[in-house]
């Protein structure tokens, strides 16, 4: 699969519903490049890196993680360069590192509400042999905004709460008016039955409305325009988001 071009500097390997693979984004800077998310497995990272090399680009120096969910982080052991995430992502992945990967343990976590059936179903598809699952921590966690100076452009990282998870990292490339949100535009399937908590949603909306962006790069669908994204977020506010299996 080849990289899709979104803007002069932003490319992505498209999502795949079969195993719930999210989009993996690639931001090409003059001095170095940055990946958004590590994907779900060795296979996923290899697909991404092959596409980057095929496009004639260097591999990313940094991989920024949007949140802790397996489909965005289980590729971490196989990436090159450094990785950065919200502090809470590191904390949660420390817990996940202690999880056993057997059918019994997975079912038990579902019963206890620690993990959800939708993830387990797709993890089994991506990992026919569950023993292949390896969980690594991001190299570094942060709870304050940071800027990566890529030489020709600046990339801003905002660790924050979101309607989807408490450990969101928003990534903003003002030079091209692109905002990367991971799955932050969706409801919370772990703590809120797929719904968006009104307070979290309101604070999140207030924050992104203050950013100058025209394209919103989401996790599991094609990038959206600002208007489309804000419209979809309002649906979430009114509880009309697509049911589980749609946007997540
Ligand atoms: Zn997610």
PDB file of C-alpha atoms and ligand atoms in Angstrom:
ATOM      1  CA  UNK A   1       0.000   0.000   0.000  1.00  0.00           C
ATOM      2  CA  UNK A   2       1.364   3.423  -0.801  1.00  0.00           C
ATOM      3  CA  UNK A   3       1.374   6.637   1.168  1.00  0.00           C
ATOM      4  CA  UNK A   4      -1.474   9.022   0.388  1.00  0.00           C
ATOM      5  CA  UNK A   5      -0.592  12.678   0.021  1.00  0.00           C
ATOM      6  CA  UNK A   6      -2.698  15.097   2.035  1.00  0.00           C
ATOM      7  CA  UNK A   7      -0.695  18.356   1.843  1.00  0.00           C
ATOM      8  CA  UNK A   8       2.863  19.300   0.824  1.00  0.00           C
ATOM      9  CA  UNK A   9       4.243  17.887   4.068  1.00  0.00           C
ATOM     10  CA  UNK A  10       1.576  15.482   5.322  1.00  0.00           C
ATOM     11  CA  UNK A  11       1.104  11.920   4.066  1.00  0.00           C
ATOM     12  CA  UNK A  12      -0.647   8.881   5.515  1.00  0.00           C
ATOM     13  CA  UNK A  13      -1.038   5.136   5.313  1.00  0.00           C
ATOM     14  CA  UNK A  14      -4.823   4.691   5.264  1.00  0.00           C
ATOM     15  CA  UNK A  15      -6.863   2.929   7.920  1.00  0.00           C
ATOM     16  CA  UNK A  16      -8.127  -0.621   7.448  1.00  0.00           C
ATOM     17  CA  UNK A  17     -11.323  -1.766   9.102  1.00  0.00           C
ATOM     18  CA  UNK A  18     -10.520  -5.461   9.002  1.00  0.00           C
ATOM     19  CA  UNK A  19      -8.219  -5.349  12.005  1.00  0.00           C
ATOM     20  CA  UNK A  20      -9.199  -1.795  13.009  1.00  0.00           C
ATOM     21  CA  UNK A  21      -5.877  -0.339  11.820  1.00  0.00           C
ATOM     22  CA  UNK A  22      -5.834   3.436  12.268  1.00  0.00           C
ATOM     23  CA  UNK A  23      -4.342   5.901   9.812  1.00  0.00           C
ATOM     24  CA  UNK A  24      -0.611   6.336  10.352  1.00  0.00           C
ATOM     25  CA  UNK A  25       0.441   9.874   9.473  1.00  0.00           C
ATOM     26  CA  UNK A  26       3.836  11.047   8.284  1.00  0.00           C
ATOM     27  CA  UNK A  27       4.927  14.692   8.542  1.00  0.00           C
ATOM     28  CA  UNK A  28       7.910  15.544   6.382  1.00  0.00           C
ATOM     29  CA  UNK A  29      10.107  18.330   7.737  1.00  0.00           C
ATOM     30  CA  UNK A  30      13.366  19.796   6.451  1.00  0.00           C
ATOM     31  CA  UNK A  31      15.530  18.568   9.338  1.00  0.00           C
ATOM     32  CA  UNK A  32      13.575  15.468  10.326  1.00  0.00           C
ATOM     33  CA  UNK A  33      10.219  13.790   9.981  1.00  0.00           C
ATOM     34  CA  UNK A  34       7.580  12.811  12.498  1.00  0.00           C
ATOM     35  CA  UNK A  35       5.126   9.911  12.577  1.00  0.00           C
ATOM     36  CA  UNK A  36       1.766  10.099  14.294  1.00  0.00           C
ATOM     37  CA  UNK A  37       1.089   6.793  16.089  1.00  0.00           C
ATOM     38  CA  UNK A  38       2.991   3.514  16.119  1.00  0.00           C
ATOM     39  CA  UNK A  39       0.254   1.275  14.773  1.00  0.00           C
ATOM     40  CA  UNK A  40      -0.798  -2.098  16.083  1.00  0.00           C
ATOM     41  CA  UNK A  41       1.962  -4.610  15.268  1.00  0.00           C
ATOM     42  CA  UNK A  42       5.295  -5.321  13.616  1.00  0.00           C
ATOM     43  CA  UNK A  43       3.394  -5.964  10.388  1.00  0.00           C
ATOM     44  CA  UNK A  44       1.683  -2.574  10.571  1.00  0.00           C
ATOM     45  CA  UNK A  45       4.962  -0.700  11.190  1.00  0.00           C
ATOM     46  CA  UNK A  46       6.573  -2.568   8.283  1.00  0.00           C
ATOM     47  CA  UNK A  47       3.720  -1.606   5.942  1.00  0.00           C
ATOM     48  CA  UNK A  48       4.129   2.021   6.997  1.00  0.00           C
ATOM     49  CA  UNK A  49       7.921   2.121   6.764  1.00  0.00           C
ATOM     50  CA  UNK A  50       7.918   0.322   3.380  1.00  0.00           C
ATOM     51  CA  UNK A  51       5.511   2.955   2.073  1.00  0.00           C
ATOM     52  CA  UNK A  52       7.715   5.770   3.447  1.00  0.00           C
ATOM     53  CA  UNK A  53      10.842   4.335   1.810  1.00  0.00           C
ATOM     54  CA  UNK A  54       8.969   3.737  -1.445  1.00  0.00           C
ATOM     55  CA  UNK A  55       7.933   7.394  -1.468  1.00  0.00           C
ATOM     56  CA  UNK A  56      11.638   8.310  -1.135  1.00  0.00           C
ATOM     57  CA  UNK A  57      11.355   9.787   2.362  1.00  0.00           C
ATOM     58  CA  UNK A  58      13.489   9.225   5.462  1.00  0.00           C
ATOM     59  CA  UNK A  59      12.060   7.206   8.357  1.00  0.00           C
ATOM     60  CA  UNK A  60      10.636   9.345  11.178  1.00  0.00           C
ATOM     61  CA  UNK A  61      12.936  10.608  13.927  1.00  0.00           C
ATOM     62  CA  UNK A  62       9.997  10.944  16.328  1.00  0.00           C
ATOM     63  CA  UNK A  63       6.801   8.988  16.696  1.00  0.00           C
ATOM     64  CA  UNK A  64       4.149  10.878  18.637  1.00  0.00           C
ATOM     65  CA  UNK A  65       1.458   8.710  20.212  1.00  0.00           C
ATOM     66  CA  UNK A  66      -2.114  10.062  20.235  1.00  0.00           C
ATOM     67  CA  UNK A  67      -3.412   7.772  23.081  1.00  0.00           C
ATOM     68  CA  UNK A  68      -2.794   4.404  24.712  1.00  0.00           C
ATOM     69  CA  UNK A  69      -5.216   2.117  22.792  1.00  0.00           C
ATOM     70  CA  UNK A  70      -3.585  -1.007  21.346  1.00  0.00           C
ATOM     71  CA  UNK A  71      -4.131  -0.115  17.690  1.00  0.00           C
ATOM     72  CA  UNK A  72      -2.060   3.072  18.165  1.00  0.00           C
ATOM     73  CA  UNK A  73       0.697   1.675  20.414  1.00  0.00           C
ATOM     74  CA  UNK A  74       1.402  -2.059  20.013  1.00  0.00           C
ATOM     75  CA  UNK A  75       3.756  -1.215  17.125  1.00  0.00           C
ATOM     76  CA  UNK A  76       6.064   0.664  19.545  1.00  0.00           C
ATOM     77  CA  UNK A  77       8.662  -2.138  19.915  1.00  0.00           C
ATOM     78  CA  UNK A  78       9.292  -2.006  16.142  1.00  0.00           C
ATOM     79  CA  UNK A  79       9.611   1.723  15.417  1.00  0.00           C
ATOM     80  CA  UNK A  80      12.871   3.556  14.803  1.00  0.00           C
ATOM     81  CA  UNK A  81      13.802   6.795  16.550  1.00  0.00           C
ATOM     82  CA  UNK A  82      12.239   8.265  19.679  1.00  0.00           C
ATOM     83  CA  UNK A  83       8.652   8.213  20.839  1.00  0.00           C
ATOM     84  CA  UNK A  84       6.691  10.801  22.834  1.00  0.00           C
ATOM     85  CA  UNK A  85       3.288  10.478  24.517  1.00  0.00           C
ATOM     86  CA  UNK A  86       1.105  11.944  27.250  1.00  0.00           C
ATOM     87  CA  UNK A  87       2.343  10.929  30.748  1.00  0.00           C
ATOM     88  CA  UNK A  88      -0.945   9.129  31.270  1.00  0.00           C
ATOM     89  CA  UNK A  89      -0.310   7.031  28.150  1.00  0.00           C
ATOM     90  CA  UNK A  90       2.953   5.815  29.701  1.00  0.00           C
ATOM     91  CA  UNK A  91       1.174   5.078  32.981  1.00  0.00           C
ATOM     92  CA  UNK A  92      -1.631   3.122  31.324  1.00  0.00           C
ATOM     93  CA  UNK A  93       0.746   1.147  29.080  1.00  0.00           C
ATOM     94  CA  UNK A  94       2.693   0.138  32.193  1.00  0.00           C
ATOM     95  CA  UNK A  95      -0.521  -1.542  33.353  1.00  0.00           C
ATOM     96  CA  UNK A  96      -1.063  -3.123  29.931  1.00  0.00           C
ATOM     97  CA  UNK A  97       2.488  -4.511  30.024  1.00  0.00           C
ATOM     98  CA  UNK A  98       1.428  -6.654  32.980  1.00  0.00           C
ATOM     99  CA  UNK A  99      -1.573  -8.112  31.119  1.00  0.00           C
ATOM    100  CA  UNK A 100      -1.481 -11.777  30.111  1.00  0.00           C
ATOM    101  CA  UNK A 101      -2.432 -12.552  26.512  1.00  0.00           C
ATOM    102  CA  UNK A 102      -4.462 -15.738  26.708  1.00  0.00           C
ATOM    103  CA  UNK A 103      -8.126 -16.210  25.794  1.00  0.00           C
ATOM    104  CA  UNK A 104      -8.980 -16.615  29.460  1.00  0.00           C
ATOM    105  CA  UNK A 105      -7.138 -13.469  30.539  1.00  0.00           C
ATOM    106  CA  UNK A 106      -8.705 -11.449  27.704  1.00  0.00           C
ATOM    107  CA  UNK A 107     -12.198 -12.650  28.583  1.00  0.00           C
ATOM    108  CA  UNK A 108     -11.576 -11.892  32.232  1.00  0.00           C
ATOM    109  CA  UNK A 109     -10.533  -8.318  31.385  1.00  0.00           C
ATOM    110  CA  UNK A 110     -13.716  -7.893  29.361  1.00  0.00           C
ATOM    111  CA  UNK A 111     -15.780  -9.111  32.319  1.00  0.00           C
ATOM    112  CA  UNK A 112     -13.926  -6.766  34.670  1.00  0.00           C
ATOM    113  CA  UNK A 113     -14.398  -3.842  32.281  1.00  0.00           C
ATOM    114  CA  UNK A 114     -10.631  -3.328  31.856  1.00  0.00           C
ATOM    115  CA  UNK A 115     -10.776  -4.010  28.138  1.00  0.00           C
ATOM    116  CA  UNK A 116     -13.559  -4.146  25.578  1.00  0.00           C
ATOM    117  CA  UNK A 117     -14.847  -6.896  23.273  1.00  0.00           C
ATOM    118  CA  UNK A 118     -14.327  -4.832  20.126  1.00  0.00           C
ATOM    119  CA  UNK A 119     -10.574  -4.547  20.818  1.00  0.00           C
ATOM    120  CA  UNK A 120     -10.128  -8.179  21.761  1.00  0.00           C
ATOM    121  CA  UNK A 121     -11.917  -9.287  18.607  1.00  0.00           C
ATOM    122  CA  UNK A 122      -9.551  -7.249  16.412  1.00  0.00           C
ATOM    123  CA  UNK A 123      -6.452  -8.101  18.453  1.00  0.00           C
ATOM    124  CA  UNK A 124      -7.196 -11.804  17.767  1.00  0.00           C
ATOM    125  CA  UNK A 125      -7.391 -11.025  14.032  1.00  0.00           C
ATOM    126  CA  UNK A 126      -4.132  -9.066  13.977  1.00  0.00           C
ATOM    127  CA  UNK A 127      -2.364 -11.587  16.235  1.00  0.00           C
ATOM    128  CA  UNK A 128      -3.305 -15.166  15.241  1.00  0.00           C
ATOM    129  CA  UNK A 129      -0.642 -16.165  17.773  1.00  0.00           C
ATOM    130  CA  UNK A 130      -1.310 -14.093  20.900  1.00  0.00           C
ATOM    131  CA  UNK A 131       2.236 -14.826  22.100  1.00  0.00           C
ATOM    132  CA  UNK A 132       3.500 -12.380  19.476  1.00  0.00           C
ATOM    133  CA  UNK A 133       2.047  -9.432  21.409  1.00  0.00           C
ATOM    134  CA  UNK A 134       4.756  -7.248  22.951  1.00  0.00           C
ATOM    135  CA  UNK A 135       3.962  -4.008  24.744  1.00  0.00           C
ATOM    136  CA  UNK A 136       6.638  -1.299  24.944  1.00  0.00           C
ATOM    137  CA  UNK A 137       6.447   2.042  26.661  1.00  0.00           C
ATOM    138  CA  UNK A 138       6.862   5.307  24.769  1.00  0.00           C
ATOM    139  CA  UNK A 139      10.365   6.687  25.257  1.00  0.00           C
ATOM    140  CA  UNK A 140       9.093   9.763  27.040  1.00  0.00           C
ATOM    141  CA  UNK A 141       5.898  11.090  28.584  1.00  0.00           C
ATOM    142  CA  UNK A 142       4.941  14.752  28.940  1.00  0.00           C
ATOM    143  CA  UNK A 143       2.069  16.625  30.538  1.00  0.00           C
ATOM    144  CA  UNK A 144       2.924  20.073  29.204  1.00  0.00           C
ATOM    145  CA  UNK A 145       2.743  21.394  25.626  1.00  0.00           C
ATOM    146  CA  UNK A 146       5.909  21.086  23.543  1.00  0.00           C
ATOM    147  CA  UNK A 147       7.114  22.258  20.170  1.00  0.00           C
ATOM    148  CA  UNK A 148       9.230  20.228  17.763  1.00  0.00           C
ATOM    149  CA  UNK A 149      11.218  22.490  15.465  1.00  0.00           C
ATOM    150  CA  UNK A 150      11.416  20.553  12.201  1.00  0.00           C
ATOM    151  CA  UNK A 151      13.627  23.189  10.535  1.00  0.00           C
ATOM    152  CA  UNK A 152      11.135  24.674   8.117  1.00  0.00           C
ATOM    153  CA  UNK A 153       8.017  24.216  10.242  1.00  0.00           C
ATOM    154  CA  UNK A 154       7.010  23.913  13.881  1.00  0.00           C
ATOM    155  CA  UNK A 155       4.958  21.038  15.222  1.00  0.00           C
ATOM    156  CA  UNK A 156       3.041  21.623  18.442  1.00  0.00           C
ATOM    157  CA  UNK A 157       2.149  18.827  20.863  1.00  0.00           C
ATOM    158  CA  UNK A 158      -0.714  19.273  23.332  1.00  0.00           C
ATOM    159  CA  UNK A 159      -1.177  16.582  25.987  1.00  0.00           C
ATOM    160  CA  UNK A 160      -4.772  16.895  27.198  1.00  0.00           C
ATOM    161  CA  UNK A 161      -8.055  15.272  28.150  1.00  0.00           C
ATOM    162  CA  UNK A 162     -10.511  14.327  25.385  1.00  0.00           C
ATOM    163  CA  UNK A 163     -13.969  12.792  25.010  1.00  0.00           C
ATOM    164  CA  UNK A 164     -12.344   9.501  23.855  1.00  0.00           C
ATOM    165  CA  UNK A 165      -9.590   8.998  26.456  1.00  0.00           C
ATOM    166  CA  UNK A 166      -7.967  10.924  29.305  1.00  0.00           C
ATOM    167  CA  UNK A 167      -4.492  10.750  27.727  1.00  0.00           C
ATOM    168  CA  UNK A 168      -4.940  12.451  24.357  1.00  0.00           C
ATOM    169  CA  UNK A 169      -2.050  14.074  22.509  1.00  0.00           C
ATOM    170  CA  UNK A 170      -3.166  16.608  19.911  1.00  0.00           C
ATOM    171  CA  UNK A 171      -0.620  17.527  17.261  1.00  0.00           C
ATOM    172  CA  UNK A 172      -0.884  20.754  15.306  1.00  0.00           C
ATOM    173  CA  UNK A 173       1.012  21.818  12.193  1.00  0.00           C
ATOM    174  CA  UNK A 174      -0.003  25.481  11.831  1.00  0.00           C
ATOM    175  CA  UNK A 175       2.115  26.035   8.695  1.00  0.00           C
ATOM    176  CA  UNK A 176      -0.302  23.755   6.823  1.00  0.00           C
ATOM    177  CA  UNK A 177      -3.313  24.229   9.093  1.00  0.00           C
ATOM    178  CA  UNK A 178      -3.471  20.529   9.923  1.00  0.00           C
ATOM    179  CA  UNK A 179      -4.588  19.119  13.270  1.00  0.00           C
ATOM    180  CA  UNK A 180      -4.014  15.468  14.250  1.00  0.00           C
ATOM    181  CA  UNK A 181      -6.401  14.206  16.918  1.00  0.00           C
ATOM    182  CA  UNK A 182      -6.125  10.405  16.940  1.00  0.00           C
ATOM    183  CA  UNK A 183      -9.552   9.162  18.080  1.00  0.00           C
ATOM    184  CA  UNK A 184     -10.153  12.187  20.339  1.00  0.00           C
ATOM    185  CA  UNK A 185     -13.208  13.144  18.289  1.00  0.00           C
ATOM    186  CA  UNK A 186     -15.082   9.999  19.421  1.00  0.00           C
ATOM    187  CA  UNK A 187     -16.834   8.853  22.575  1.00  0.00           C
ATOM    188  CA  UNK A 188     -15.181   6.856  25.359  1.00  0.00           C
ATOM    189  CA  UNK A 189     -15.679   3.089  25.004  1.00  0.00           C
ATOM    190  CA  UNK A 190     -13.744   2.246  28.163  1.00  0.00           C
ATOM    191  CA  UNK A 191     -15.207   4.590  30.746  1.00  0.00           C
ATOM    192  CA  UNK A 192     -18.414   5.892  29.216  1.00  0.00           C
ATOM    193  CA  UNK A 193     -20.055   3.185  27.045  1.00  0.00           C
ATOM    194  CA  UNK A 194     -19.048   4.890  23.832  1.00  0.00           C
ATOM    195  CA  UNK A 195     -20.591   8.200  24.833  1.00  0.00           C
ATOM    196  CA  UNK A 196     -18.939  11.572  25.164  1.00  0.00           C
ATOM    197  CA  UNK A 197     -18.936  13.088  28.635  1.00  0.00           C
ATOM    198  CA  UNK A 198     -20.453  16.585  28.157  1.00  0.00           C
ATOM    199  CA  UNK A 199     -17.819  18.406  30.269  1.00  0.00           C
ATOM    200  CA  UNK A 200     -14.890  16.701  28.564  1.00  0.00           C
ATOM    201  CA  UNK A 201     -16.440  17.312  25.157  1.00  0.00           C
ATOM    202  CA  UNK A 202     -17.093  20.979  25.888  1.00  0.00           C
ATOM    203  CA  UNK A 203     -13.520  21.627  27.066  1.00  0.00           C
ATOM    204  CA  UNK A 204     -12.111  19.754  24.095  1.00  0.00           C
ATOM    205  CA  UNK A 205     -14.281  21.688  21.618  1.00  0.00           C
ATOM    206  CA  UNK A 206     -13.320  24.978  23.200  1.00  0.00           C
ATOM    207  CA  UNK A 207      -9.653  24.084  22.796  1.00  0.00           C
ATOM    208  CA  UNK A 208      -9.756  22.976  19.162  1.00  0.00           C
ATOM    209  CA  UNK A 209     -11.989  25.874  18.137  1.00  0.00           C
ATOM    210  CA  UNK A 210      -9.119  28.112  19.281  1.00  0.00           C
ATOM    211  CA  UNK A 211      -6.679  26.470  16.847  1.00  0.00           C
ATOM    212  CA  UNK A 212      -6.268  27.584  13.263  1.00  0.00           C
ATOM    213  CA  UNK A 213      -6.730  24.396  11.217  1.00  0.00           C
ATOM    214  CA  UNK A 214      -8.494  23.473   8.004  1.00  0.00           C
ATOM    215  CA  UNK A 215      -7.857  19.726   7.992  1.00  0.00           C
ATOM    216  CA  UNK A 216      -8.507  17.375  10.872  1.00  0.00           C
ATOM    217  CA  UNK A 217      -6.625  14.059  10.757  1.00  0.00           C
ATOM    218  CA  UNK A 218      -8.650  11.446  12.612  1.00  0.00           C
ATOM    219  CA  UNK A 219      -7.883   7.836  13.504  1.00  0.00           C
ATOM    220  CA  UNK A 220     -10.218   5.595  11.571  1.00  0.00           C
ATOM    221  CA  UNK A 221     -11.603   7.482   8.611  1.00  0.00           C
ATOM    222  CA  UNK A 222     -10.456   9.878   5.893  1.00  0.00           C
ATOM    223  CA  UNK A 223      -9.165  13.254   7.111  1.00  0.00           C
ATOM    224  CA  UNK A 224     -11.963  15.774   7.469  1.00  0.00           C
ATOM    225  CA  UNK A 225     -12.370  19.486   6.896  1.00  0.00           C
ATOM    226  CA  UNK A 226     -12.640  21.688   9.968  1.00  0.00           C
ATOM    227  CA  UNK A 227     -16.367  22.187   9.347  1.00  0.00           C
ATOM    228  CA  UNK A 228     -17.023  18.468   8.891  1.00  0.00           C
ATOM    229  CA  UNK A 229     -15.105  17.611  12.042  1.00  0.00           C
ATOM    230  CA  UNK A 230     -16.858  20.216  14.167  1.00  0.00           C
ATOM    231  CA  UNK A 231     -20.211  19.111  12.742  1.00  0.00           C
ATOM    232  CA  UNK A 232     -19.472  15.479  13.659  1.00  0.00           C
ATOM    233  CA  UNK A 233     -18.400  16.569  17.126  1.00  0.00           C
ATOM    234  CA  UNK A 234     -21.755  18.312  17.594  1.00  0.00           C
ATOM    235  CA  UNK A 235     -23.488  15.031  16.716  1.00  0.00           C
ATOM    236  CA  UNK A 236     -21.450  13.475  19.495  1.00  0.00           C
ATOM    237  CA  UNK A 237     -22.650  16.235  21.791  1.00  0.00           C
ATOM    238  CA  UNK A 238     -26.248  15.438  20.970  1.00  0.00           C
ATOM    239  CA  UNK A 239     -25.679  11.718  21.473  1.00  0.00           C
ATOM    240  CA  UNK A 240     -26.223  10.990  17.804  1.00  0.00           C
ATOM    241  CA  UNK A 241     -22.780   9.568  17.119  1.00  0.00           C
ATOM    242  CA  UNK A 242     -22.760   6.413  15.044  1.00  0.00           C
ATOM    243  CA  UNK A 243     -23.087   3.297  17.157  1.00  0.00           C
ATOM    244  CA  UNK A 244     -20.081   1.253  18.141  1.00  0.00           C
ATOM    245  CA  UNK A 245     -18.355  -0.042  15.032  1.00  0.00           C
ATOM    246  CA  UNK A 246     -18.597   3.315  13.311  1.00  0.00           C
ATOM    247  CA  UNK A 247     -16.221   6.048  14.466  1.00  0.00           C
ATOM    248  CA  UNK A 248     -13.909   5.036  17.259  1.00  0.00           C
TER     249      UNK A 248
HETATM  250 ZN1  LIG B   1      -8.867   4.807  20.537  1.00  0.00          ZN
END
